[in-house]
Amino acid sequence: MTATASPIICGNWKMNLGPQSTKTLVNELLPVVTELSNTRCWIAPPFVSIPAAVEVATNSKLKIGAQNVHWADSGAFTGEISVPMLKEVGAEFVIIGHSERRHLFHESDEMIAMRLNAALKGSLFSILCVGETEKERTGSETEAVIERQVRSALTGKSERELASIIIAYEPVWAIGTGKVATPTQISEAHLFIRNLLKEFSKLVHPPILYGGSVTPENFTEIASIPEVGGALVGGASLVSQKFIRILQIVNH
Ligand code: PGA
């Protein structure tokens, strides 16, 4: 775990939990989040559940965000949600370029860069997800894929902008599959990203998160990897006891 910035544990709820179940889960998390001394806890419920989460989490340390955002402020984009809309309901960050968006919904690097630009313009924190598919890993393309995804999103960004972008390394083959990357694979990818980031900024060192089948059982080992600055947690973030145990592993 990096010593410089406090770790971030972010729950990505995906298409789970409507407003009522959101209130229940947030209420279960709050007493623990209040006690966290050096760990930041963020959650990204579905769009329709954001207001419920914000209402329950008001005046707490829990940060509420969204799972995606469109690049335009408004207009004829059926089914999309804009940065001003997210801000109006109290979202403070957004996940951009999640592999399910890239692969299931065919979002290109270009679209992801546009989404990131909109978030920056609107002063929303972003978690930018990058990571290779199984085929890309076996084809020894992991670094080339990560580099392409990072460069297409970060090129031209100022130091100030870079300070509000957090990168999550999520190998696509590890997401929702129960297959976790090995400590060596995680460490290599995180170091590669860290070195790449040095090209863009001399000053900013945001935490780099790991994501992909994180559970309380495997997270102690993952959190001990020096470059890991937290986690993006899918399935295990939907069960309060599991998510709380993950938070407690990093908080001391
Ligand atoms: P998972 O999802 O923890 O269920 O593998 C992680 C993610 O998609 O961010």
PDB file of C-alpha atoms and ligand atoms in Angstrom:
ATOM      1  CA  MET A   1       0.000   0.000   0.000  1.00  0.00           C
ATOM      2  CA  THR A   2       1.358   3.454  -0.857  1.00  0.00           C
ATOM      3  CA  ALA A   3       2.208   5.575   2.142  1.00  0.00           C
ATOM      4  CA  THR A   4       1.727   8.985   0.472  1.00  0.00           C
ATOM      5  CA  ALA A   5      -2.060   9.281   0.106  1.00  0.00           C
ATOM      6  CA  SER A   6      -4.750   7.583   2.132  1.00  0.00           C
ATOM      7  CA  PRO A   7      -6.113   4.527   0.353  1.00  0.00           C
ATOM      8  CA  ILE A   8      -9.464   4.595  -1.413  1.00  0.00           C
ATOM      9  CA  ILE A   9     -11.882   1.691  -1.265  1.00  0.00           C
ATOM     10  CA  CYS A  10     -14.602   2.258  -3.835  1.00  0.00           C
ATOM     11  CA  GLY A  11     -17.677   0.081  -4.213  1.00  0.00           C
ATOM     12  CA  ASN A  12     -18.944  -0.264  -7.764  1.00  0.00           C
ATOM     13  CA  TRP A  13     -22.500  -1.475  -7.339  1.00  0.00           C
ATOM     14  CA  LYS A  14     -23.065  -1.929 -11.090  1.00  0.00           C
ATOM     15  CA  MET A  15     -26.777  -2.535 -11.918  1.00  0.00           C
ATOM     16  CA  ASN A  16     -27.697  -3.542  -8.372  1.00  0.00           C
ATOM     17  CA  LEU A  17     -29.750  -1.998  -5.549  1.00  0.00           C
ATOM     18  CA  GLY A  18     -32.603   0.450  -6.064  1.00  0.00           C
ATOM     19  CA  PRO A  19     -33.176   3.445  -3.758  1.00  0.00           C
ATOM     20  CA  GLN A  20     -34.673   1.473  -0.839  1.00  0.00           C
ATOM     21  CA  SER A  21     -31.937  -1.175  -0.686  1.00  0.00           C
ATOM     22  CA  THR A  22     -29.384   1.602  -1.175  1.00  0.00           C
ATOM     23  CA  LYS A  23     -30.579   3.345   1.987  1.00  0.00           C
ATOM     24  CA  THR A  24     -30.317   0.082   3.928  1.00  0.00           C
ATOM     25  CA  LEU A  25     -26.759  -0.655   2.792  1.00  0.00           C
ATOM     26  CA  VAL A  26     -25.536   2.926   3.276  1.00  0.00           C
ATOM     27  CA  ASN A  27     -27.005   2.927   6.790  1.00  0.00           C
ATOM     28  CA  GLU A  28     -25.082  -0.272   7.548  1.00  0.00           C
ATOM     29  CA  LEU A  29     -21.816   1.215   6.247  1.00  0.00           C
ATOM     30  CA  LEU A  30     -22.009   4.624   7.909  1.00  0.00           C
ATOM     31  CA  PRO A  31     -21.026   3.716  11.498  1.00  0.00           C
ATOM     32  CA  VAL A  32     -17.868   2.032  10.173  1.00  0.00           C
ATOM     33  CA  VAL A  33     -17.052   4.773   7.665  1.00  0.00           C
ATOM     34  CA  THR A  34     -17.341   7.378  10.426  1.00  0.00           C
ATOM     35  CA  GLU A  35     -14.636   5.563  12.389  1.00  0.00           C
ATOM     36  CA  LEU A  36     -12.157   5.248   9.488  1.00  0.00           C
ATOM     37  CA  SER A  37      -8.992   7.141  10.288  1.00  0.00           C
ATOM     38  CA  ASN A  38      -6.883   6.889   7.140  1.00  0.00           C
ATOM     39  CA  THR A  39      -9.062   5.244   4.505  1.00  0.00           C
ATOM     40  CA  ARG A  40     -11.427   6.926   2.091  1.00  0.00           C
ATOM     41  CA  CYS A  41     -14.658   5.071   1.347  1.00  0.00           C
ATOM     42  CA  TRP A  42     -16.510   5.805  -1.878  1.00  0.00           C
ATOM     43  CA  ILE A  43     -19.524   4.087  -3.442  1.00  0.00           C
ATOM     44  CA  ALA A  44     -21.035   4.258  -6.921  1.00  0.00           C
ATOM     45  CA  PRO A  45     -24.696   3.162  -6.885  1.00  0.00           C
ATOM     46  CA  PRO A  46     -26.842   3.095 -10.054  1.00  0.00           C
ATOM     47  CA  PHE A  47     -27.948   6.567 -11.227  1.00  0.00           C
ATOM     48  CA  VAL A  48     -31.477   6.302  -9.770  1.00  0.00           C
ATOM     49  CA  SER A  49     -30.116   5.367  -6.331  1.00  0.00           C
ATOM     50  CA  ILE A  50     -27.622   8.245  -6.051  1.00  0.00           C
ATOM     51  CA  PRO A  51     -30.106  10.692  -4.436  1.00  0.00           C
ATOM     52  CA  ALA A  52     -31.061   8.070  -1.814  1.00  0.00           C
ATOM     53  CA  ALA A  53     -27.392   7.394  -1.023  1.00  0.00           C
ATOM     54  CA  VAL A  54     -26.606  11.122  -0.822  1.00  0.00           C
ATOM     55  CA  GLU A  55     -29.575  11.714   1.473  1.00  0.00           C
ATOM     56  CA  VAL A  56     -28.491   9.034   3.943  1.00  0.00           C
ATOM     57  CA  ALA A  57     -24.775   9.907   3.718  1.00  0.00           C
ATOM     58  CA  THR A  58     -25.180  13.688   4.145  1.00  0.00           C
ATOM     59  CA  ASN A  59     -22.515  15.156   6.441  1.00  0.00           C
ATOM     60  CA  SER A  60     -20.624  11.859   6.562  1.00  0.00           C
ATOM     61  CA  LYS A  61     -17.221  10.910   5.150  1.00  0.00           C
ATOM     62  CA  LEU A  62     -18.796   8.558   2.594  1.00  0.00           C
ATOM     63  CA  LYS A  63     -18.416   9.906  -0.941  1.00  0.00           C
ATOM     64  CA  ILE A  64     -21.140   9.054  -3.457  1.00  0.00           C
ATOM     65  CA  GLY A  65     -20.441   8.853  -7.179  1.00  0.00           C
ATOM     66  CA  ALA A  66     -21.735   7.517 -10.481  1.00  0.00           C
ATOM     67  CA  GLN A  67     -20.719   4.656 -12.763  1.00  0.00           C
ATOM     68  CA  ASN A  68     -20.565   6.649 -15.986  1.00  0.00           C
ATOM     69  CA  VAL A  69     -21.285  10.086 -17.431  1.00  0.00           C
ATOM     70  CA  HIS A  70     -21.915  11.607 -20.840  1.00  0.00           C
ATOM     71  CA  TRP A  71     -19.647  14.254 -22.361  1.00  0.00           C
ATOM     72  CA  ALA A  72     -22.373  16.784 -23.238  1.00  0.00           C
ATOM     73  CA  ASP A  73     -24.129  18.918 -20.632  1.00  0.00           C
ATOM     74  CA  SER A  74     -27.546  18.250 -22.173  1.00  0.00           C
ATOM     75  CA  GLY A  75     -29.142  17.351 -25.493  1.00  0.00           C
ATOM     76  CA  ALA A  76     -30.531  14.542 -27.617  1.00  0.00           C
ATOM     77  CA  PHE A  77     -28.663  11.620 -26.048  1.00  0.00           C
ATOM     78  CA  THR A  78     -31.387   9.174 -25.024  1.00  0.00           C
ATOM     79  CA  GLY A  79     -30.492   7.189 -21.948  1.00  0.00           C
ATOM     80  CA  GLU A  80     -27.472   9.255 -20.942  1.00  0.00           C
ATOM     81  CA  ILE A  81     -26.766  11.382 -17.841  1.00  0.00           C
ATOM     82  CA  SER A  82     -24.626  14.543 -17.758  1.00  0.00           C
ATOM     83  CA  VAL A  83     -22.099  16.026 -15.335  1.00  0.00           C
ATOM     84  CA  PRO A  84     -24.393  18.916 -14.272  1.00  0.00           C
ATOM     85  CA  MET A  85     -27.161  16.372 -13.541  1.00  0.00           C
ATOM     86  CA  LEU A  86     -24.841  14.268 -11.403  1.00  0.00           C
ATOM     87  CA  LYS A  87     -23.666  17.321  -9.514  1.00  0.00           C
ATOM     88  CA  GLU A  88     -27.230  18.471  -8.952  1.00  0.00           C
ATOM     89  CA  VAL A  89     -28.000  15.216  -7.104  1.00  0.00           C
ATOM     90  CA  GLY A  90     -24.786  15.403  -5.065  1.00  0.00           C
ATOM     91  CA  ALA A  91     -22.458  12.960  -6.843  1.00  0.00           C
ATOM     92  CA  GLU A  92     -18.801  13.785  -6.184  1.00  0.00           C
ATOM     93  CA  PHE A  93     -16.999  11.406  -8.516  1.00  0.00           C
ATOM     94  CA  VAL A  94     -17.554   9.192 -11.525  1.00  0.00           C
ATOM     95  CA  ILE A  95     -16.141   5.884 -12.753  1.00  0.00           C
ATOM     96  CA  ILE A  96     -15.054   6.204 -16.386  1.00  0.00           C
ATOM     97  CA  GLY A  97     -14.000   3.515 -18.864  1.00  0.00           C
ATOM     98  CA  HIS A  98     -15.043   0.518 -16.779  1.00  0.00           C
ATOM     99  CA  SER A  99     -14.354  -2.642 -18.764  1.00  0.00           C
ATOM    100  CA  GLU A 100     -18.068  -3.474 -18.873  1.00  0.00           C
ATOM    101  CA  ARG A 101     -18.591  -0.120 -20.617  1.00  0.00           C
ATOM    102  CA  ARG A 102     -15.640  -0.729 -22.942  1.00  0.00           C
ATOM    103  CA  HIS A 103     -16.513  -4.308 -23.850  1.00  0.00           C
ATOM    104  CA  LEU A 104     -20.276  -4.794 -23.389  1.00  0.00           C
ATOM    105  CA  PHE A 105     -21.228  -1.323 -24.615  1.00  0.00           C
ATOM    106  CA  HIS A 106     -18.351  -0.789 -27.050  1.00  0.00           C
ATOM    107  CA  GLU A 107     -17.094   2.472 -25.599  1.00  0.00           C
ATOM    108  CA  SER A 108     -13.943   3.492 -27.427  1.00  0.00           C
ATOM    109  CA  ASP A 109     -10.847   5.178 -25.990  1.00  0.00           C
ATOM    110  CA  GLU A 110     -12.069   8.335 -27.723  1.00  0.00           C
ATOM    111  CA  MET A 111     -15.478   8.258 -26.020  1.00  0.00           C
ATOM    112  CA  ILE A 112     -13.827   7.561 -22.688  1.00  0.00           C
ATOM    113  CA  ALA A 113     -11.504  10.556 -23.137  1.00  0.00           C
ATOM    114  CA  MET A 114     -14.536  12.733 -23.902  1.00  0.00           C
ATOM    115  CA  ARG A 115     -16.313  11.527 -20.754  1.00  0.00           C
ATOM    116  CA  LEU A 116     -13.188  12.235 -18.707  1.00  0.00           C
ATOM    117  CA  ASN A 117     -12.876  15.723 -20.192  1.00  0.00           C
ATOM    118  CA  ALA A 118     -16.471  16.483 -19.243  1.00  0.00           C
ATOM    119  CA  ALA A 119     -15.892  15.289 -15.669  1.00  0.00           C
ATOM    120  CA  LEU A 120     -12.769  17.463 -15.415  1.00  0.00           C
ATOM    121  CA  LYS A 121     -14.584  20.486 -16.802  1.00  0.00           C
ATOM    122  CA  GLY A 122     -17.297  20.004 -14.184  1.00  0.00           C
ATOM    123  CA  SER A 123     -14.800  19.377 -11.345  1.00  0.00           C
ATOM    124  CA  LEU A 124     -15.946  15.819 -10.677  1.00  0.00           C
ATOM    125  CA  PHE A 125     -13.286  13.399  -9.442  1.00  0.00           C
ATOM    126  CA  SER A 126     -12.795  10.493 -11.858  1.00  0.00           C
ATOM    127  CA  ILE A 127     -11.760   6.883 -11.485  1.00  0.00           C
ATOM    128  CA  LEU A 128     -10.387   5.877 -14.872  1.00  0.00           C
ATOM    129  CA  CYS A 129     -10.390   2.095 -15.377  1.00  0.00           C
ATOM    130  CA  VAL A 130      -7.780   0.402 -17.523  1.00  0.00           C
ATOM    131  CA  GLY A 131      -6.897  -3.234 -18.045  1.00  0.00           C
ATOM    132  CA  GLU A 132      -6.303  -6.018 -20.508  1.00  0.00           C
ATOM    133  CA  THR A 133      -8.499  -8.919 -21.601  1.00  0.00           C
ATOM    134  CA  GLU A 134      -7.338 -12.515 -21.148  1.00  0.00           C
ATOM    135  CA  LYS A 135      -6.497 -12.740 -24.855  1.00  0.00           C
ATOM    136  CA  GLU A 136      -4.412  -9.572 -24.634  1.00  0.00           C
ATOM    137  CA  ARG A 137      -2.536 -10.915 -21.606  1.00  0.00           C
ATOM    138  CA  THR A 138      -1.764 -14.244 -23.210  1.00  0.00           C
ATOM    139  CA  GLY A 139      -0.703 -12.355 -26.347  1.00  0.00           C
ATOM    140  CA  SER A 140       1.792 -10.332 -24.225  1.00  0.00           C
ATOM    141  CA  GLU A 141      -0.097  -7.136 -25.000  1.00  0.00           C
ATOM    142  CA  THR A 142      -0.891  -6.127 -21.412  1.00  0.00           C
ATOM    143  CA  GLU A 143       1.470  -3.152 -21.240  1.00  0.00           C
ATOM    144  CA  ALA A 144       0.621  -1.935 -24.736  1.00  0.00           C
ATOM    145  CA  VAL A 145      -3.108  -1.986 -23.932  1.00  0.00           C
ATOM    146  CA  ILE A 146      -2.678  -0.195 -20.600  1.00  0.00           C
ATOM    147  CA  GLU A 147      -0.402   2.373 -22.223  1.00  0.00           C
ATOM    148  CA  ARG A 148      -2.894   3.049 -25.034  1.00  0.00           C
ATOM    149  CA  GLN A 149      -5.775   3.423 -22.568  1.00  0.00           C
ATOM    150  CA  VAL A 150      -3.813   5.723 -20.240  1.00  0.00           C
ATOM    151  CA  ARG A 151      -2.330   7.872 -23.011  1.00  0.00           C
ATOM    152  CA  SER A 152      -5.596   8.367 -24.871  1.00  0.00           C
ATOM    153  CA  ALA A 153      -7.244   9.589 -21.663  1.00  0.00           C
ATOM    154  CA  LEU A 154      -4.456  11.649 -20.064  1.00  0.00           C
ATOM    155  CA  THR A 155      -2.629  13.306 -22.934  1.00  0.00           C
ATOM    156  CA  GLY A 156      -2.781  17.084 -22.639  1.00  0.00           C
ATOM    157  CA  LYS A 157      -4.062  17.147 -19.060  1.00  0.00           C
ATOM    158  CA  SER A 158      -2.681  19.766 -16.668  1.00  0.00           C
ATOM    159  CA  GLU A 159      -1.178  18.954 -13.254  1.00  0.00           C
ATOM    160  CA  ARG A 160      -4.350  20.315 -11.645  1.00  0.00           C
ATOM    161  CA  GLU A 161      -6.534  18.058 -13.787  1.00  0.00           C
ATOM    162  CA  LEU A 162      -4.347  15.016 -13.148  1.00  0.00           C
ATOM    163  CA  ALA A 163      -4.792  15.546  -9.416  1.00  0.00           C
ATOM    164  CA  SER A 164      -8.484  14.701  -9.788  1.00  0.00           C
ATOM    165  CA  ILE A 165      -8.013  11.487 -11.788  1.00  0.00           C
ATOM    166  CA  ILE A 166      -7.448   8.156 -10.070  1.00  0.00           C
ATOM    167  CA  ILE A 167      -6.517   5.123 -12.120  1.00  0.00           C
ATOM    168  CA  ALA A 168      -7.916   1.683 -11.385  1.00  0.00           C
ATOM    169  CA  TYR A 169      -6.082  -1.277 -12.855  1.00  0.00           C
ATOM    170  CA  GLU A 170      -8.717  -3.904 -13.537  1.00  0.00           C
ATOM    171  CA  PRO A 171      -7.659  -6.916 -15.596  1.00  0.00           C
ATOM    172  CA  VAL A 172     -10.844  -7.736 -17.522  1.00  0.00           C
ATOM    173  CA  TRP A 173     -10.413 -11.477 -16.948  1.00  0.00           C
ATOM    174  CA  ALA A 174     -10.446 -10.930 -13.166  1.00  0.00           C
ATOM    175  CA  ILE A 175     -13.697  -8.943 -13.023  1.00  0.00           C
ATOM    176  CA  GLY A 176     -16.623 -10.882 -11.588  1.00  0.00           C
ATOM    177  CA  THR A 177     -14.888 -14.178 -12.338  1.00  0.00           C
ATOM    178  CA  GLY A 178     -13.362 -15.079  -8.980  1.00  0.00           C
ATOM    179  CA  LYS A 179      -9.943 -15.184 -10.720  1.00  0.00           C
ATOM    180  CA  VAL A 180      -7.663 -12.692  -8.989  1.00  0.00           C
ATOM    181  CA  ALA A 181      -4.477 -11.425 -10.574  1.00  0.00           C
ATOM    182  CA  THR A 182      -1.365 -12.696  -8.780  1.00  0.00           C
ATOM    183  CA  PRO A 183       0.645 -10.288  -6.603  1.00  0.00           C
ATOM    184  CA  THR A 184       3.348 -10.271  -9.298  1.00  0.00           C
ATOM    185  CA  GLN A 185       0.871  -9.415 -12.061  1.00  0.00           C
ATOM    186  CA  ILE A 186      -0.686  -6.653  -9.943  1.00  0.00           C
ATOM    187  CA  SER A 187       2.671  -5.268  -8.907  1.00  0.00           C
ATOM    188  CA  GLU A 188       4.021  -5.233 -12.481  1.00  0.00           C
ATOM    189  CA  ALA A 189       0.935  -3.508 -13.879  1.00  0.00           C
ATOM    190  CA  HIS A 190       0.824  -0.920 -11.090  1.00  0.00           C
ATOM    191  CA  LEU A 191       4.519  -0.105 -11.477  1.00  0.00           C
ATOM    192  CA  PHE A 192       4.047   0.206 -15.209  1.00  0.00           C
ATOM    193  CA  ILE A 193       1.160   2.649 -14.685  1.00  0.00           C
ATOM    194  CA  ARG A 194       3.105   4.587 -12.043  1.00  0.00           C
ATOM    195  CA  ASN A 195       6.051   5.014 -14.425  1.00  0.00           C
ATOM    196  CA  LEU A 196       3.753   6.066 -17.231  1.00  0.00           C
ATOM    197  CA  LEU A 197       2.115   8.646 -14.952  1.00  0.00           C
ATOM    198  CA  LYS A 198       5.524  10.209 -14.278  1.00  0.00           C
ATOM    199  CA  GLU A 199       5.567  11.288 -17.916  1.00  0.00           C
ATOM    200  CA  PHE A 200       2.382  13.249 -17.385  1.00  0.00           C
ATOM    201  CA  SER A 201       3.055  14.718 -13.984  1.00  0.00           C
ATOM    202  CA  LYS A 202       6.080  15.304 -11.798  1.00  0.00           C
ATOM    203  CA  LEU A 203       3.985  16.494  -8.859  1.00  0.00           C
ATOM    204  CA  VAL A 204       0.875  14.387  -8.630  1.00  0.00           C
ATOM    205  CA  HIS A 205       0.922  10.845  -7.236  1.00  0.00           C
ATOM    206  CA  PRO A 206      -2.681   9.721  -6.828  1.00  0.00           C
ATOM    207  CA  PRO A 207      -3.298   6.218  -5.493  1.00  0.00           C
ATOM    208  CA  ILE A 208      -3.645   3.486  -8.116  1.00  0.00           C
ATOM    209  CA  LEU A 209      -6.478   1.091  -7.295  1.00  0.00           C
ATOM    210  CA  TYR A 210      -6.706  -2.613  -8.046  1.00  0.00           C
ATOM    211  CA  GLY A 211     -10.022  -4.144  -9.114  1.00  0.00           C
ATOM    212  CA  GLY A 212     -11.108  -7.658 -10.040  1.00  0.00           C
ATOM    213  CA  SER A 213     -12.690 -10.224  -7.691  1.00  0.00           C
ATOM    214  CA  VAL A 214     -11.498  -8.459  -4.520  1.00  0.00           C
ATOM    215  CA  THR A 215     -12.840 -10.163  -1.383  1.00  0.00           C
ATOM    216  CA  PRO A 216     -12.023  -9.915   2.339  1.00  0.00           C
ATOM    217  CA  GLU A 217     -10.217 -13.250   1.935  1.00  0.00           C
ATOM    218  CA  ASN A 218      -7.770 -12.108  -0.762  1.00  0.00           C
ATOM    219  CA  PHE A 219      -7.434  -8.427   0.035  1.00  0.00           C
ATOM    220  CA  THR A 220      -4.874  -8.639   2.834  1.00  0.00           C
ATOM    221  CA  GLU A 221      -2.331  -9.954   0.352  1.00  0.00           C
ATOM    222  CA  ILE A 222      -3.325  -7.479  -2.386  1.00  0.00           C
ATOM    223  CA  ALA A 223      -3.191  -4.530   0.031  1.00  0.00           C
ATOM    224  CA  SER A 224       0.345  -5.485   1.037  1.00  0.00           C
ATOM    225  CA  ILE A 225       1.617  -4.833  -2.516  1.00  0.00           C
ATOM    226  CA  PRO A 226       3.475  -1.502  -2.283  1.00  0.00           C
ATOM    227  CA  GLU A 227       1.944   0.220  -5.341  1.00  0.00           C
ATOM    228  CA  VAL A 228      -1.656  -0.712  -4.519  1.00  0.00           C
ATOM    229  CA  GLY A 229      -3.433   2.382  -3.226  1.00  0.00           C
ATOM    230  CA  GLY A 230      -6.841   0.837  -2.662  1.00  0.00           C
ATOM    231  CA  ALA A 231      -9.466  -1.147  -4.503  1.00  0.00           C
ATOM    232  CA  LEU A 232     -12.433  -0.925  -6.813  1.00  0.00           C
ATOM    233  CA  VAL A 233     -14.778  -3.591  -5.473  1.00  0.00           C
ATOM    234  CA  GLY A 234     -17.773  -4.996  -7.352  1.00  0.00           C
ATOM    235  CA  GLY A 235     -19.576  -8.051  -5.946  1.00  0.00           C
ATOM    236  CA  ALA A 236     -18.152  -7.816  -2.426  1.00  0.00           C
ATOM    237  CA  SER A 237     -19.286  -4.188  -2.094  1.00  0.00           C
ATOM    238  CA  LEU A 238     -22.935  -5.286  -2.172  1.00  0.00           C
ATOM    239  CA  VAL A 239     -22.669  -7.194   1.107  1.00  0.00           C
ATOM    240  CA  SER A 240     -22.084  -4.831   4.021  1.00  0.00           C
ATOM    241  CA  GLN A 241     -20.105  -7.299   6.144  1.00  0.00           C
ATOM    242  CA  LYS A 242     -17.718  -8.122   3.280  1.00  0.00           C
ATOM    243  CA  PHE A 243     -17.205  -4.495   2.289  1.00  0.00           C
ATOM    244  CA  ILE A 244     -16.649  -3.495   5.911  1.00  0.00           C
ATOM    245  CA  ARG A 245     -13.988  -6.189   6.321  1.00  0.00           C
ATOM    246  CA  ILE A 246     -12.214  -4.896   3.197  1.00  0.00           C
ATOM    247  CA  LEU A 247     -12.297  -1.351   4.638  1.00  0.00           C
ATOM    248  CA  GLN A 248     -10.899  -2.607   7.932  1.00  0.00           C
ATOM    249  CA  ILE A 249      -8.007  -4.405   6.236  1.00  0.00           C
ATOM    250  CA  VAL A 250      -6.604  -1.105   4.959  1.00  0.00           C
ATOM    251  CA  ASN A 251      -7.564   1.170   7.823  1.00  0.00           C
ATOM    252  CA  HIS A 252      -5.203   1.463  10.747  1.00  0.00           C
TER     253      HIS A 252
HETATM  254  P1  PGA B   1     -15.724  -7.566  -9.041  1.00  0.00           P
HETATM  255  O1  PGA B   1     -15.896  -6.228  -9.920  1.00  0.00           O
HETATM  256  O2  PGA B   1     -15.127  -7.139  -7.727  1.00  0.00           O
HETATM  257  O3  PGA B   1     -17.122  -8.102  -8.883  1.00  0.00           O
HETATM  258  O4  PGA B   1     -14.830  -8.467  -9.794  1.00  0.00           O
HETATM  259  C1  PGA B   1     -14.899  -5.254  -9.921  1.00  0.00           C
HETATM  260  C2  PGA B   1     -15.268  -4.138 -10.861  1.00  0.00           C
HETATM  261  O5  PGA B   1     -15.925  -4.407 -11.866  1.00  0.00           O
HETATM  262  O6  PGA B   1     -14.948  -2.968 -10.625  1.00  0.00           O
END
